[in-house]
mmCIF file of C-alpha atoms in Angstrom:
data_model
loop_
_atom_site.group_PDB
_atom_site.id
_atom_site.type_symbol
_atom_site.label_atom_id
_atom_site.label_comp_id
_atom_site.label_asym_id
_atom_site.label_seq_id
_atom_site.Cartn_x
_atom_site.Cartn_y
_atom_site.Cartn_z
ATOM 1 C CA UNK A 11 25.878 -13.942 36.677
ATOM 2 C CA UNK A 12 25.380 -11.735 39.497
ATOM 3 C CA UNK A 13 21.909 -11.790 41.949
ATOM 4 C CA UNK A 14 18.822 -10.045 40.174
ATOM 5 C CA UNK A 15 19.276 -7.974 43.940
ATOM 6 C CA UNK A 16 22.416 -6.928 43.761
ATOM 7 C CA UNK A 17 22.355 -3.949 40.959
ATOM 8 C CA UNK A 18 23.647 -0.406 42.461
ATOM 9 C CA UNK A 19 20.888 2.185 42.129
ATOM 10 C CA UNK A 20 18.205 -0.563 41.273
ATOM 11 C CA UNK A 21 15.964 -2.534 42.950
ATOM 12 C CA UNK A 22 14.705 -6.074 41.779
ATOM 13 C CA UNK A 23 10.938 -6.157 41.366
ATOM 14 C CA UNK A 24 9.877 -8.886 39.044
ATOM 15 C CA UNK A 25 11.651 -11.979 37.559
ATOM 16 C CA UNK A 26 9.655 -14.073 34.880
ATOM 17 C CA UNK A 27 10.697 -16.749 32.816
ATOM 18 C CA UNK A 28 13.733 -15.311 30.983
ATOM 19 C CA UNK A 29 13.852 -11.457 31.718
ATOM 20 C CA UNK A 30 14.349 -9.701 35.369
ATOM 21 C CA UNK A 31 12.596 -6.402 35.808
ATOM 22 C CA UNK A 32 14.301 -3.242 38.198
ATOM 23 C CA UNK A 33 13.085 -0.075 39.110
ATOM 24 C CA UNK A 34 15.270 3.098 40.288
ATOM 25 C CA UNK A 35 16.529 2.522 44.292
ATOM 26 C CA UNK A 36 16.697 5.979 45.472
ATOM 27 C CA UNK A 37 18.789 4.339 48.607
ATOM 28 C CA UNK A 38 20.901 3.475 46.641
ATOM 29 C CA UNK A 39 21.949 6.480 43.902
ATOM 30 C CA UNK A 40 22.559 7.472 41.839
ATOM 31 C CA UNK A 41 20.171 6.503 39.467
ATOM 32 C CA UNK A 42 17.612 8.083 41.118
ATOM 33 C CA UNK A 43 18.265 10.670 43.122
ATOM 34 C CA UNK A 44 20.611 12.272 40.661
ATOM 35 C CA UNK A 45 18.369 13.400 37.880
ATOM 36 C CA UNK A 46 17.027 9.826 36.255
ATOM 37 C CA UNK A 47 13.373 10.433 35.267
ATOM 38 C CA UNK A 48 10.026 9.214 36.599
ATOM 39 C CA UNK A 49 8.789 6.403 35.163
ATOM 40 C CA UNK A 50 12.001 4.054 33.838
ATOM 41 C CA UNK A 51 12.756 0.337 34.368
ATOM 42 C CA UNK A 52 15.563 -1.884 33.388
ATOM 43 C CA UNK A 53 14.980 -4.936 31.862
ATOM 44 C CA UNK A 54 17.938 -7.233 32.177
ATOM 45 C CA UNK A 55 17.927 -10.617 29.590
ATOM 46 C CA UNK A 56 19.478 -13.906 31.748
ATOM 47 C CA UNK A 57 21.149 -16.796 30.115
ATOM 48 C CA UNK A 58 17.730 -19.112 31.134
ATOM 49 C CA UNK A 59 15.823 -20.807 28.229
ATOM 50 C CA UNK A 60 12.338 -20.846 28.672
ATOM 51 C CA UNK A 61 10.043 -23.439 26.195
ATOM 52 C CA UNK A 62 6.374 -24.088 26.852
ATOM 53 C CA UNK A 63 6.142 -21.677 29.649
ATOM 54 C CA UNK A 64 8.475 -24.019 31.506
ATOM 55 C CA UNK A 65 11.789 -23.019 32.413
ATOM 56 C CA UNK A 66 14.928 -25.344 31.175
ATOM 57 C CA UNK A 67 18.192 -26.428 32.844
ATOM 58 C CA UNK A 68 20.900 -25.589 32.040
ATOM 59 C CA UNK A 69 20.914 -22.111 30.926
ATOM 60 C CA UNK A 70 23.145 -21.137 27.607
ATOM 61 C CA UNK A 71 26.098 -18.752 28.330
ATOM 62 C CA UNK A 72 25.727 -15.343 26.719
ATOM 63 C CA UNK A 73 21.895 -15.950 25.616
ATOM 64 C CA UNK A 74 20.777 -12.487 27.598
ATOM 65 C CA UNK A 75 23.624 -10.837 25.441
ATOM 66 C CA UNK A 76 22.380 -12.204 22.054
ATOM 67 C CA UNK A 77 19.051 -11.515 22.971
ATOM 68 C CA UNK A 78 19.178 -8.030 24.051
ATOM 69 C CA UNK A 79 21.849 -6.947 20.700
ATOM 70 C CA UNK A 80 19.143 -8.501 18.568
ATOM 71 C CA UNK A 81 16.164 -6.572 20.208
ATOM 72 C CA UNK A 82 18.062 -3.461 19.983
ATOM 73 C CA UNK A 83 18.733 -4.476 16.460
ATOM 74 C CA UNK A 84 14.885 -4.773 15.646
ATOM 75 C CA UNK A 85 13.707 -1.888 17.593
ATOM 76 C CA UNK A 86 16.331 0.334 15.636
ATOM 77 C CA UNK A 87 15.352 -1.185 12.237
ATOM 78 C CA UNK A 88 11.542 -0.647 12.886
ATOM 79 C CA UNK A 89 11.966 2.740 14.122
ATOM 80 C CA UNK A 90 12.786 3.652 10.614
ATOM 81 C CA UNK A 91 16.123 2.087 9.899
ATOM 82 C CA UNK A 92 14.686 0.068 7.280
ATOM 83 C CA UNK A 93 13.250 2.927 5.339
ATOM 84 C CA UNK A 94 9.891 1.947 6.506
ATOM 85 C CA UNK A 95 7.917 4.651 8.765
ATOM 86 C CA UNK A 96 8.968 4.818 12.684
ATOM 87 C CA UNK A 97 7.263 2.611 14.800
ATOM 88 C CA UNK A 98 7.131 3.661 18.660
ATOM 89 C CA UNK A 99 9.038 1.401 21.378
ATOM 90 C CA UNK A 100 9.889 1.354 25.260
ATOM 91 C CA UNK A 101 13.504 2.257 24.982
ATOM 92 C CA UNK A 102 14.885 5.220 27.024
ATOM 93 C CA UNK A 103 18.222 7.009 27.674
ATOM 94 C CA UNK A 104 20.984 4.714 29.045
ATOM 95 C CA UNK A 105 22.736 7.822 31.027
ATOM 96 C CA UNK A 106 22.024 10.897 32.303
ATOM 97 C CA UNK A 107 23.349 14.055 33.467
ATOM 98 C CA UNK A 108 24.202 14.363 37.092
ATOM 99 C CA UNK A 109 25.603 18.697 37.082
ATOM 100 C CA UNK A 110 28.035 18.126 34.358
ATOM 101 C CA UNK A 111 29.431 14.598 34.879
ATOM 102 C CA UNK A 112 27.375 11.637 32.769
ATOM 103 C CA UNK A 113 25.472 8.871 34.663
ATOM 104 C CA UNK A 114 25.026 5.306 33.332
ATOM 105 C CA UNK A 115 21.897 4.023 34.340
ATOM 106 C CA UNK A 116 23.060 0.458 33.322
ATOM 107 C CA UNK A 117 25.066 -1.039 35.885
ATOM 108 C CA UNK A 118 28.406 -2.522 34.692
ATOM 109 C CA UNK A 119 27.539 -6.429 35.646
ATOM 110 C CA UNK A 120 24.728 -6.550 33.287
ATOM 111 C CA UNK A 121 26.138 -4.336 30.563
ATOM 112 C CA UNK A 122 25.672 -5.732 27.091
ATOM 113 C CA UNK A 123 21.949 -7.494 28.147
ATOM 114 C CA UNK A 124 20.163 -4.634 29.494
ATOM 115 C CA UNK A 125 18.006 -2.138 28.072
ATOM 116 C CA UNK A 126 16.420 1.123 29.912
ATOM 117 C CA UNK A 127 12.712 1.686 29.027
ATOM 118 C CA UNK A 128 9.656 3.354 29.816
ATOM 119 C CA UNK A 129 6.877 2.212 32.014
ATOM 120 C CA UNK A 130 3.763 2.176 29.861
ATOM 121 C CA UNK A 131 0.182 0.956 30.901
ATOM 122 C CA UNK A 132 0.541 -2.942 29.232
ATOM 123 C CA UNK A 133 -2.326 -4.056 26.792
ATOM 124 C CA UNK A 134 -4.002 -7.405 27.951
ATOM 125 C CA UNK A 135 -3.456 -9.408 24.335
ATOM 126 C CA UNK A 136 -1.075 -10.859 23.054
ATOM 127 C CA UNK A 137 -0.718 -9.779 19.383
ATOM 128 C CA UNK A 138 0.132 -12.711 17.421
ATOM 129 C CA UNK A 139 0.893 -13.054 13.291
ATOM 130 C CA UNK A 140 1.112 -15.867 11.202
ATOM 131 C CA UNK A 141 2.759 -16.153 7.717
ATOM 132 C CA UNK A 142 3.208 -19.874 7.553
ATOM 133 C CA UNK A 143 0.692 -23.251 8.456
ATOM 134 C CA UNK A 144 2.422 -24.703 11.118
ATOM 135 C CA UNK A 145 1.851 -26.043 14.749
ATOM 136 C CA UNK A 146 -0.473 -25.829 16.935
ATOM 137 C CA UNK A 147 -2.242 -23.684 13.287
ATOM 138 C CA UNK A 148 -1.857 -26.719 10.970
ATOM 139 C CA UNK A 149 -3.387 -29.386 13.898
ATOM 140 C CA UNK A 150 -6.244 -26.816 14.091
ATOM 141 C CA UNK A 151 -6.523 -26.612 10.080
ATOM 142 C CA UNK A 152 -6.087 -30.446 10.105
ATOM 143 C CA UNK A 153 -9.356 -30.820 11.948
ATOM 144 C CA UNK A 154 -11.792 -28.021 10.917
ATOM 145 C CA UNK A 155 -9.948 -26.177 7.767
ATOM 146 C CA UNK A 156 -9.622 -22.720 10.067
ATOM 147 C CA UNK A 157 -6.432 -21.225 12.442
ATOM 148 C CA UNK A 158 -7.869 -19.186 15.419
ATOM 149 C CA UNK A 159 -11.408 -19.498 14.044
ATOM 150 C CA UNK A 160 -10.161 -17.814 10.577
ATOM 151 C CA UNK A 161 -11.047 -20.089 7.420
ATOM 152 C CA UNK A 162 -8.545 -20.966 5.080
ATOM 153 C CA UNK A 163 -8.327 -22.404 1.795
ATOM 154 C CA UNK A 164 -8.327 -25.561 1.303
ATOM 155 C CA UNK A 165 -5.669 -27.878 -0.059
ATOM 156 C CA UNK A 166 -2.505 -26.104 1.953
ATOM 157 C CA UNK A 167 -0.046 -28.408 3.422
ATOM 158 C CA UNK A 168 1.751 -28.492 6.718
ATOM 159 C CA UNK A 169 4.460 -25.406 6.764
ATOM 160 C CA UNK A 170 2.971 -23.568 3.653
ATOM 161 C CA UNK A 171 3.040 -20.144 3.683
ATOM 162 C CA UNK A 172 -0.477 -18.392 3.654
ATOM 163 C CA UNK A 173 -1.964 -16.603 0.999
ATOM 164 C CA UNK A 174 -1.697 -13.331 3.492
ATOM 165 C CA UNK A 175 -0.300 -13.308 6.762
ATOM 166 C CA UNK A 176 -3.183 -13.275 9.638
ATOM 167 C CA UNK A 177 -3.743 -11.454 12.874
ATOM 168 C CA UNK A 178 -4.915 -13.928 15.605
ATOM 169 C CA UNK A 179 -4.393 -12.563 18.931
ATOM 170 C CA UNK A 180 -4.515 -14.155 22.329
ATOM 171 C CA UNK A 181 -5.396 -13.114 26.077
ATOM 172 C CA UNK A 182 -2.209 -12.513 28.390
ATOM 173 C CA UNK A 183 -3.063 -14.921 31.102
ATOM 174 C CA UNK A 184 -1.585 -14.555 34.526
ATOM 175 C CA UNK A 185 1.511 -15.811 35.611
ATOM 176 C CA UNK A 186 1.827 -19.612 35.409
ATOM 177 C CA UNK A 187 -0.926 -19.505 33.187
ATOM 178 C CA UNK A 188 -1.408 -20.770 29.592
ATOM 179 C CA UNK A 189 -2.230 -17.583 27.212
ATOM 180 C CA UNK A 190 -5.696 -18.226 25.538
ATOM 181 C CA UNK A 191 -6.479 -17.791 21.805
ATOM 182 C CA UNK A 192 -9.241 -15.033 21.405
ATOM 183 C CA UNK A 193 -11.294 -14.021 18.218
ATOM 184 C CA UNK A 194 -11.047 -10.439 17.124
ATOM 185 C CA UNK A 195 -14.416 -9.342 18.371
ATOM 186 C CA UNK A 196 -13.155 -10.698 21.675
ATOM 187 C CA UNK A 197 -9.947 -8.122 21.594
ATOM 188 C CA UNK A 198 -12.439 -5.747 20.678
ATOM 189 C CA UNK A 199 -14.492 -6.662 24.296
ATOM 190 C CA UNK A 200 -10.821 -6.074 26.052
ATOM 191 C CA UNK A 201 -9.086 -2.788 24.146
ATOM 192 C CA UNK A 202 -12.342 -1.095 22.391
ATOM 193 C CA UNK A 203 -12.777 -1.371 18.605
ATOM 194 C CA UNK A 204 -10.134 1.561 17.567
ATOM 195 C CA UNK A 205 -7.752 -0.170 19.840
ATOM 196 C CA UNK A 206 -8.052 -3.431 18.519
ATOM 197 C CA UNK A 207 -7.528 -2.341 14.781
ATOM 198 C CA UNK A 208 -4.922 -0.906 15.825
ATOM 199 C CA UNK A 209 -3.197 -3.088 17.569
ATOM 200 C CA UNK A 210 -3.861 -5.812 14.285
ATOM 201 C CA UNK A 211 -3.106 -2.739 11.926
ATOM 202 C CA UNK A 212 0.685 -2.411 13.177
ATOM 203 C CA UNK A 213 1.053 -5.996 14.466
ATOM 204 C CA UNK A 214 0.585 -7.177 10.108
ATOM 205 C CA UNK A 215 2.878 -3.926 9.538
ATOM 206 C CA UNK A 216 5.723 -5.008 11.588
ATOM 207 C CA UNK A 217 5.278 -8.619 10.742
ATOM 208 C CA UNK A 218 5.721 -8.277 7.027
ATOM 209 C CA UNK A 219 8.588 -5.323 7.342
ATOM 210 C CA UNK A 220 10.288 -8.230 9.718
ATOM 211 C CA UNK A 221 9.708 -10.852 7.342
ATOM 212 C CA UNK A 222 11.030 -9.159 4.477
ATOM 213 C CA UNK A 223 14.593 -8.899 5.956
ATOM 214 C CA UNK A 224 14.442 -12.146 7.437
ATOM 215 C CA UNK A 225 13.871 -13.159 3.930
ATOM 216 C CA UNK A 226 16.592 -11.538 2.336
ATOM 217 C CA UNK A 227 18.886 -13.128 4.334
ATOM 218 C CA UNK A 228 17.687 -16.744 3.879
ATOM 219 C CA UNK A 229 15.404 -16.894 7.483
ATOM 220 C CA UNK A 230 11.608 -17.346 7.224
ATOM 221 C CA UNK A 231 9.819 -15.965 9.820
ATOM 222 C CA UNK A 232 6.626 -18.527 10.258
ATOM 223 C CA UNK A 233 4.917 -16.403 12.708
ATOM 224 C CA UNK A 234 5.898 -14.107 15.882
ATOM 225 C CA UNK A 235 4.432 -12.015 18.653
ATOM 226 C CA UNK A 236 4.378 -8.287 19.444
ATOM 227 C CA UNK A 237 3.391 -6.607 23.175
ATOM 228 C CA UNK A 238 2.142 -3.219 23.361
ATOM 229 C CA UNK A 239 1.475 -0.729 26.205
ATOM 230 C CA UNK A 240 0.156 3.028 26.463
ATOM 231 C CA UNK A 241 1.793 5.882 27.962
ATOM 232 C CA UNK A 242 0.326 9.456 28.736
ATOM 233 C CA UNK A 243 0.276 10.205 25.233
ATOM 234 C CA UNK A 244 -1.971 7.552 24.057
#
């Protein structure tokens, strides 16, 4: 795998624990100076496994691949390819025009696990969903009958699915540090209260359209996590 640095037309700006983050190098073209627009990134998948915010040894050959084919896979699916209504993302052209010849903004040594996207204004919370009782949710319901402060009924056993699938969101903590569970009125202290909803609004949305098709194909999905940002627009 090539050095995050060494990417014609981009230059390396952030690394975390699996992805590595460019912007357009104007020294070093033609990405920028040729006609790419204001305000892109690429986000390149590695092959490192990350688990518990550590990061593992070795990595797995052709994991930034797999991981990139099935975002694009999701992002096309919830922008409507699953009949459901279109759902925003960060993705942007892969190539532009440069007079009449065509550009690729995606360098050839990280082809297949890179995606072109937009830089938006990031949301501080991490917007979490749960469909299923289940680890660090079941020791919590073990000891006080709640998850994240939300009551459930009693009786359920460790991996049962919930009666409804619940929004319980979580401060994005600096780097190195562990994300905190929050309450909704606290998400409502960082984003506003139209924000908030919002954010739980289309975070239960995508959640149950994903776990649908998971389900159809024999995969439950016991809970995930969505990221959201703000451009110009809103």
């Amino acid at each position: 795998m090539s050095s995050p640095e060494d990417l014609p037309g981009w230059r390396h700006v952030y690394s975390g624990k699996v992805r590595d983050l460019f912007v357009p190098d104007a020294s070093t073209g033609p990405v920028h100076g040729d006609g790419a627009p204001e305000g892109r990134m690429l986000v390149v998948a590695s092959d490192r496994v990350s688990a518990f915010d550590h990061v593992l040894s070795p990595g797995i050959p052709g994991k930034g691949t797999l991981l990139t084919t099935l975002s694009l896979w999701w992002f096309d699916r919830l922008a409507g390819g699953d009949g459901g209504r279109g759902i925003p993302n960060h993705l942007a052209a892969t190539a532009v025009l440069a007079g009449d010849d065509r550009v690729d903004l995606i360098p050839d040594a990280v082809a297949g696990r890179a995606m072109v996207v937009r830089n938006l204004d990031m949301l501080p919370v991490e917007c979490v969903v749960r469909g299923y009782l289940t680890g660090s949710g079941w020791l919590e319901y073990v000891d006080n009958g709640t998850v994240c402060g939300i009551r459930l009924p009693e009786g359920l056993r460790n991996g049962d699915r919930l009666p409804a699938p619940i929004f319980t969101p979580a401060y994005k903590a600096p780097l190195g540090e562990h994300d905190e569970n929050i309450s909704f009125e606290q998400t409502v202290e960082l984003v506003g209260a139209e924000r908030a909803e919002q954010l739980r609004d289309v975070s239960l949305e995508i959640y149950e359209r994903a776990a649908r098709t998971a389900e159809r194909h024999g995969v439950i999905l016991a809970d995930t996590k969505f990221e959201f940002g703000i451009d110009d627009a809103g």
